[in-house]
mmCIF file of C-alpha atoms in Angstrom:
data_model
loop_
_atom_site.group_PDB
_atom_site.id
_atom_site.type_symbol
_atom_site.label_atom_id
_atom_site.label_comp_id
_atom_site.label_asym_id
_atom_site.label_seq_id
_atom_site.Cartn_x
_atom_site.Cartn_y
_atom_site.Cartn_z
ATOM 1 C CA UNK E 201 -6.309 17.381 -12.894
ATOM 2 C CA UNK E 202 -7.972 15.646 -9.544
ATOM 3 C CA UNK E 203 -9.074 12.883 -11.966
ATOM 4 C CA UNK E 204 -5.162 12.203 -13.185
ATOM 5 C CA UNK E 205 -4.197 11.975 -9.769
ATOM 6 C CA UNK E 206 -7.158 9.164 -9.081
ATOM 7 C CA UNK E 207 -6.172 7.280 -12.355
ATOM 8 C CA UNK E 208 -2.452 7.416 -11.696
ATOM 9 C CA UNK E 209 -3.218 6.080 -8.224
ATOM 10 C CA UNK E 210 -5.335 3.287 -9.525
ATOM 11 C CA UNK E 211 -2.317 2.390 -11.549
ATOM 12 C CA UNK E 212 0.263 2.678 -9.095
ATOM 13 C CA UNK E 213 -2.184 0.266 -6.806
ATOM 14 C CA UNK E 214 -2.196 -2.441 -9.800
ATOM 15 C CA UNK E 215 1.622 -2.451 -9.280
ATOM 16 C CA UNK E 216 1.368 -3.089 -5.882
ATOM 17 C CA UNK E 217 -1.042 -5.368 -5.792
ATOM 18 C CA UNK E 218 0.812 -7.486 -8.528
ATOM 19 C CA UNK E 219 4.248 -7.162 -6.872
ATOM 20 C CA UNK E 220 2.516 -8.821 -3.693
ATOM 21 C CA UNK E 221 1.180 -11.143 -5.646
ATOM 22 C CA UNK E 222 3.985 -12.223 -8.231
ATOM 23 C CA UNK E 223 6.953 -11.016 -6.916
ATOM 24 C CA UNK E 224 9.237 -13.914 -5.910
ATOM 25 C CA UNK E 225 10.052 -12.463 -2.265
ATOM 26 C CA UNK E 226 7.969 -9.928 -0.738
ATOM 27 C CA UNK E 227 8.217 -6.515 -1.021
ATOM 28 C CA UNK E 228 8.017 -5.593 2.480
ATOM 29 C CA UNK E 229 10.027 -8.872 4.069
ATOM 30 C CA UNK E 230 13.499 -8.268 6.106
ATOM 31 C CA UNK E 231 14.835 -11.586 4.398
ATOM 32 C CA UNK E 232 14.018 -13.307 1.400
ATOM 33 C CA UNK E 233 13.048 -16.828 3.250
ATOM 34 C CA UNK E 234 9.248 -17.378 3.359
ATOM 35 C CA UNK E 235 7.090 -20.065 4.431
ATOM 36 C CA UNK E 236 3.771 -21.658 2.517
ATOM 37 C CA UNK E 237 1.753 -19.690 4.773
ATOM 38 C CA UNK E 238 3.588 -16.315 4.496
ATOM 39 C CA UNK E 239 3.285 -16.511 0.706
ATOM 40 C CA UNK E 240 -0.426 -17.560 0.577
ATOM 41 C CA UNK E 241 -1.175 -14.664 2.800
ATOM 42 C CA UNK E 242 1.119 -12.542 0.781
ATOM 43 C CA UNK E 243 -0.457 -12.925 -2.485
ATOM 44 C CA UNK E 244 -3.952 -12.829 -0.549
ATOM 45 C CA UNK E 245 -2.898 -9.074 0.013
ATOM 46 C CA UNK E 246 -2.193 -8.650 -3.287
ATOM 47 C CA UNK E 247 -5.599 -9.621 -4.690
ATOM 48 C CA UNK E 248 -6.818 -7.489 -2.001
ATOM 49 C CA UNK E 249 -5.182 -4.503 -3.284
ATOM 50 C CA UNK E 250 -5.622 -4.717 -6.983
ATOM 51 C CA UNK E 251 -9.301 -5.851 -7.017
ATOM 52 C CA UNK E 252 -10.792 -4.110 -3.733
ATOM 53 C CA UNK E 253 -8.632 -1.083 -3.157
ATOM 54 C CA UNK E 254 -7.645 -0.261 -6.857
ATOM 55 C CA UNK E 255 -11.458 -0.987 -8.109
ATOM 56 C CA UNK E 256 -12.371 1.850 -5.706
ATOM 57 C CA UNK E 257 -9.498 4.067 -6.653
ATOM 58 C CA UNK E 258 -10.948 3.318 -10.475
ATOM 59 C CA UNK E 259 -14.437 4.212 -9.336
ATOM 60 C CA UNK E 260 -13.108 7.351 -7.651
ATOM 61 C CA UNK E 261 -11.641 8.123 -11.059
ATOM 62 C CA UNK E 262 -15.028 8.203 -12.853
ATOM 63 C CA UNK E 263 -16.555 10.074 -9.849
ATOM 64 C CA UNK E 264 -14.082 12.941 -10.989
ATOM 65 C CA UNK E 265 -13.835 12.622 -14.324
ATOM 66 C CA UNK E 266 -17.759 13.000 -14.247
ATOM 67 C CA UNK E 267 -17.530 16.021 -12.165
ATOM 68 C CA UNK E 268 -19.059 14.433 -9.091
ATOM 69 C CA UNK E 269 -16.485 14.077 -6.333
ATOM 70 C CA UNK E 270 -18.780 16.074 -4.273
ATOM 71 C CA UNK E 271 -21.901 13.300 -4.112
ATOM 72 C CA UNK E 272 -21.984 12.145 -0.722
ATOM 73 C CA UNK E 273 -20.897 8.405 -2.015
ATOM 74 C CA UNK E 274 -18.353 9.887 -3.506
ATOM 75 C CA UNK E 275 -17.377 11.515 -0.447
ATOM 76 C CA UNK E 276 -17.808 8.468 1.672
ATOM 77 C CA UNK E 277 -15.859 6.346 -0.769
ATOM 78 C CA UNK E 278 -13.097 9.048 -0.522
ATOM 79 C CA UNK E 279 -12.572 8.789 3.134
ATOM 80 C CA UNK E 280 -12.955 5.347 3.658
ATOM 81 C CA UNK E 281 -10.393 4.815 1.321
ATOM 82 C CA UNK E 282 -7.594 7.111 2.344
ATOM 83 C CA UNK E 283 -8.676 5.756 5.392
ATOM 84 C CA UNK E 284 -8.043 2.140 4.038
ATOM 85 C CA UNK E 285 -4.736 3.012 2.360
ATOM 86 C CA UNK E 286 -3.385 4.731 5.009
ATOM 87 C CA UNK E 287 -4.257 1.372 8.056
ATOM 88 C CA UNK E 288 -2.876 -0.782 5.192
ATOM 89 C CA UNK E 289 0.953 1.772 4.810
ATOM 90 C CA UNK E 290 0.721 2.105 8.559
ATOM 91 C CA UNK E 291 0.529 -1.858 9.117
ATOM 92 C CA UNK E 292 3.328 -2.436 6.676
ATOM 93 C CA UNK E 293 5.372 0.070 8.334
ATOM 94 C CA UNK E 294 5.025 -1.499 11.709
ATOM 95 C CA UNK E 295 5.303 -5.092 10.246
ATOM 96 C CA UNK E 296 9.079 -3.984 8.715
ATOM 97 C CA UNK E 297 10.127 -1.985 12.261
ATOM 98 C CA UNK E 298 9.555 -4.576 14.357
ATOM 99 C CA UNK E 299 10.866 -7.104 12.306
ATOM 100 C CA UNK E 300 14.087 -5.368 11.732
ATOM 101 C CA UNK E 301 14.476 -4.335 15.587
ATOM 102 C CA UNK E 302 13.787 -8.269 16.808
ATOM 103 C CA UNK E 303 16.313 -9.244 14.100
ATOM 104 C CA UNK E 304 19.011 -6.502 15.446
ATOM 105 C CA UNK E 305 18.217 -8.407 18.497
ATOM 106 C CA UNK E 306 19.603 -11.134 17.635
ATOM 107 C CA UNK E 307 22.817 -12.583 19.093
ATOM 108 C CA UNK E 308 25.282 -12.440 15.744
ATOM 109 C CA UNK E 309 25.927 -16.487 16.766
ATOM 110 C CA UNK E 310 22.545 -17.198 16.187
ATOM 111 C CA UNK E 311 21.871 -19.418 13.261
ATOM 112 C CA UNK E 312 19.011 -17.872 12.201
ATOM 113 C CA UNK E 313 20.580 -14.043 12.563
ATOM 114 C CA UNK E 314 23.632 -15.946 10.408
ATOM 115 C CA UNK E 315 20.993 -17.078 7.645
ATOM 116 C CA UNK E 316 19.418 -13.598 7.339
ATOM 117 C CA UNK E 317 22.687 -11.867 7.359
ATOM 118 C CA UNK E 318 24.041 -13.793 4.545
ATOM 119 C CA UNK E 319 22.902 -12.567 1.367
ATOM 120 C CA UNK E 320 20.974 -9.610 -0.014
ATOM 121 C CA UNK E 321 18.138 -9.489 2.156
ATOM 122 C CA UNK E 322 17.419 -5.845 3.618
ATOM 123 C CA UNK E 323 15.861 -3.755 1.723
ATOM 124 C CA UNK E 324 17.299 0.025 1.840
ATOM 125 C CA UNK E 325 15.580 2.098 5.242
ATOM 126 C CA UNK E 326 15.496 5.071 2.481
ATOM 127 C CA UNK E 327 13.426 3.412 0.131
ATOM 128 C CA UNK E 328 10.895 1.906 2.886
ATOM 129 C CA UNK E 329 10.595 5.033 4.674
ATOM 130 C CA UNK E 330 10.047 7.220 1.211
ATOM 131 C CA UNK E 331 7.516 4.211 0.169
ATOM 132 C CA UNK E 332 5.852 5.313 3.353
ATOM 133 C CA UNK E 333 5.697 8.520 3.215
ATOM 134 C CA UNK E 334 4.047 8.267 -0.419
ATOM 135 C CA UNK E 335 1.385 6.104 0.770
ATOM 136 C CA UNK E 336 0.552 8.589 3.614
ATOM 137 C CA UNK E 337 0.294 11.209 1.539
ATOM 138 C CA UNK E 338 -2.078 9.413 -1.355
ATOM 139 C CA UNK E 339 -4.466 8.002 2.059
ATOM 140 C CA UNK E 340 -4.242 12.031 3.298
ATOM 141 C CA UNK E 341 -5.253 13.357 -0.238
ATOM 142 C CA UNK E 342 -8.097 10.704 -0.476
ATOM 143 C CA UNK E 343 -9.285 11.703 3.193
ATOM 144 C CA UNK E 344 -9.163 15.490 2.184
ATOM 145 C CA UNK E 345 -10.953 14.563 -0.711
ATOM 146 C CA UNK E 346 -13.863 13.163 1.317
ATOM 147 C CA UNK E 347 -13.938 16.100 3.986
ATOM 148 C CA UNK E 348 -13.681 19.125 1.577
ATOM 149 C CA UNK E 349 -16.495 21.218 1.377
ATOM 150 C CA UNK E 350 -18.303 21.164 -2.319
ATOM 151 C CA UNK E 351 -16.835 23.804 -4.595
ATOM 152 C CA UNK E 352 -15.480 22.424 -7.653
ATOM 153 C CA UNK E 353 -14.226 18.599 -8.324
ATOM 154 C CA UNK E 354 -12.165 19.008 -10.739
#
């Protein structure tokens, strides 16, 4: 069962990875405008996610489908992960707050408040805050994972 769960995650950090990496706006932005630099750095974290964080994830999965989430690497690589995941969910979360507060800033007469405001560009609050909370909880699992004494992995 704990090996589904690491395998599933794996997955579910290819899809982010790639939706950083070849979505046409970002994920996370307030507005759909970005600059050269935004997107380079964007699909950066992409590749970041789907060949650092999900190649761990993947070796996790082995760990437990080989019955050895309890080897101190294996332990290790579970905290520092959920660890990992958790800065990374965390960051994003912060990133989206504080842009959406400095944009509710914003004079309404301000051109660039009028350029954001036309158009589709905010993502839901429900959907951010529920992506959230899922990433929490996957970092959490990950970190419990690594602190749990040695019974049985799986």
């Amino acid at each position: 069962l704990v090996s589904t769960f690491y395998r599933g995650s794996t997955i579910i950090g290819l899809l982010v990875g790639a939706s950083f990496i070849f979505s046409p706006v970002s994920p996370i932005s307030i507005f759909d405008e970005e600059s050269a630099a935004t997107l380079m750095l964007r699909q950066d974290f992409g590749f970041y996610v789907c060949f650092i964080v999900a190649a761990v994830e993947a070796r996790l999965f082995r760990f437990a489908a080989a019955g050895e989430l309890s080897a101190p690497r294996a332990k290790a690589l579970n905290v520092l992960a959920g660890l990992v995941i958790c800065l990374l969910v965390n960051d994003g979360l912060a990133q989206v707050k504080a842009g959406t507060a400095a944009l509710q800033a914003l004079d309404p007469s301000d051109p660039f408040a009028q350029v954001v405001a036309g158009g589709d560009q905010f993502r839901a609050e429900t959907n951010v805050d529920a992506a959230y909370v899922l990433g929490n909880s996957i970092g959490l699992f990950y970190i419990a994972q690594g602190l749990r004494s040695a019974k049985k992995d799986d």
